[in-house]
Amino acid sequence: HSANQQVRSKSSDRCLDAYQGWDGGIVHLYRCLDGEANQKWALESSTGKLKHVTHKGFCLDTDPAQNNKVQLYGCSPKTMPINSGA
């Protein structure tokens, strides 16, 4: 089960935004905009993966070769799961 939604910062009006739909695509915080396709994510509860809704087949991931930089990357078993615990 998943729901399409924005991932919002608790401290500011910023949302997780991915505007490059390819491996290594930039993911950054950007002003939250209602209906913004680059800010739509779905948490897949069975795998813990945060999938991008617009860039189908891509997930939030990190690049260990670049100091764990957050990026968009093709979803696979190796894609980083999201730990929802605090």
Tab-separated table of C-alpha atoms in Angstrom:
chain	number	residue	atom	x	y	z
A	1	HIS	CA	0.000	0.000	0.000
A	2	SER	CA	1.256	3.498	-0.783
A	3	ALA	CA	-0.064	7.055	-0.908
A	4	ASN	CA	1.067	9.831	-3.234
A	5	GLN	CA	2.150	12.817	-1.198
A	6	GLN	CA	4.732	15.500	-0.577
A	7	VAL	CA	7.582	14.940	1.861
A	8	ARG	CA	7.653	18.190	3.855
A	9	SER	CA	10.242	19.655	6.202
A	10	LYS	CA	8.932	20.194	9.732
A	11	SER	CA	10.921	23.421	10.114
A	12	SER	CA	10.200	25.237	6.840
A	13	ASP	CA	7.943	25.276	3.799
A	14	ARG	CA	10.286	23.006	1.841
A	15	CYS	CA	9.514	19.697	0.141
A	16	LEU	CA	11.611	16.875	-1.243
A	17	ASP	CA	11.840	17.660	-4.964
A	18	ALA	CA	13.325	15.578	-7.806
A	19	TYR	CA	13.325	17.224	-11.217
A	20	GLN	CA	15.756	14.936	-13.088
A	21	GLY	CA	14.226	11.545	-13.915
A	22	TRP	CA	17.395	9.517	-14.393
A	23	ASP	CA	19.996	7.591	-12.368
A	24	GLY	CA	21.871	10.120	-10.249
A	25	GLY	CA	19.148	12.754	-10.712
A	26	ILE	CA	19.252	15.652	-8.262
A	27	VAL	CA	16.989	15.510	-5.210
A	28	HIS	CA	16.816	18.674	-3.137
A	29	LEU	CA	14.520	20.704	-0.898
A	30	TYR	CA	12.405	23.234	-2.757
A	31	ARG	CA	9.477	25.473	-1.838
A	32	CYS	CA	6.367	23.298	-1.467
A	33	LEU	CA	3.976	23.808	-4.370
A	34	ASP	CA	0.525	22.216	-4.503
A	35	GLY	CA	0.232	19.864	-7.454
A	36	GLU	CA	3.980	19.983	-8.245
A	37	ALA	CA	4.778	16.732	-10.087
A	38	ASN	CA	8.428	16.780	-8.971
A	39	GLN	CA	7.305	16.646	-5.321
A	40	LYS	CA	5.046	13.573	-5.463
A	41	TRP	CA	6.339	10.519	-3.615
A	42	ALA	CA	4.889	7.199	-2.525
A	43	LEU	CA	6.214	5.179	0.399
A	44	GLU	CA	5.917	1.507	-0.472
A	45	SER	CA	5.148	-0.049	2.898
A	46	SER	CA	6.153	-3.591	1.888
A	47	THR	CA	9.732	-2.575	0.962
A	48	GLY	CA	10.248	0.742	2.773
A	49	LYS	CA	11.252	2.385	-0.515
A	50	LEU	CA	10.311	5.980	-1.281
A	51	LYS	CA	9.255	5.912	-4.936
A	52	HIS	CA	8.891	8.959	-7.146
A	53	VAL	CA	5.384	9.130	-8.603
A	54	THR	CA	6.182	11.147	-11.749
A	55	HIS	CA	9.543	9.568	-12.571
A	56	LYS	CA	8.186	6.017	-12.574
A	57	GLY	CA	10.656	3.306	-11.627
A	58	PHE	CA	12.898	5.685	-9.656
A	59	CYS	CA	13.428	5.789	-5.888
A	60	LEU	CA	15.163	7.969	-3.320
A	61	ASP	CA	18.665	6.589	-2.827
A	62	THR	CA	22.152	7.582	-1.676
A	63	ASP	CA	25.480	7.374	-3.493
A	64	PRO	CA	28.170	5.926	-1.195
A	65	ALA	CA	30.863	6.998	-3.683
A	66	GLN	CA	29.810	10.643	-3.153
A	67	ASN	CA	29.624	10.805	0.648
A	68	ASN	CA	26.078	9.351	0.640
A	69	LYS	CA	24.655	12.188	-1.470
A	70	VAL	CA	20.872	11.849	-1.800
A	71	GLN	CA	19.793	11.166	-5.377
A	72	LEU	CA	17.156	9.580	-7.594
A	73	TYR	CA	18.033	6.097	-8.798
A	74	GLY	CA	16.272	3.219	-10.489
A	75	CYS	CA	14.369	1.169	-7.913
A	76	SER	CA	15.985	-2.196	-7.228
A	77	PRO	CA	16.557	-4.524	-4.271
A	78	LYS	CA	19.730	-2.479	-3.547
A	79	THR	CA	17.871	0.845	-3.359
A	80	MET	CA	17.976	2.286	0.148
A	81	PRO	CA	14.845	1.651	2.245
A	82	ILE	CA	13.507	4.509	4.356
A	83	ASN	CA	13.777	4.015	8.110
A	84	SER	CA	10.688	5.705	9.489
A	85	GLY	CA	11.874	5.368	13.087
A	86	ALA	CA	13.296	8.413	14.823
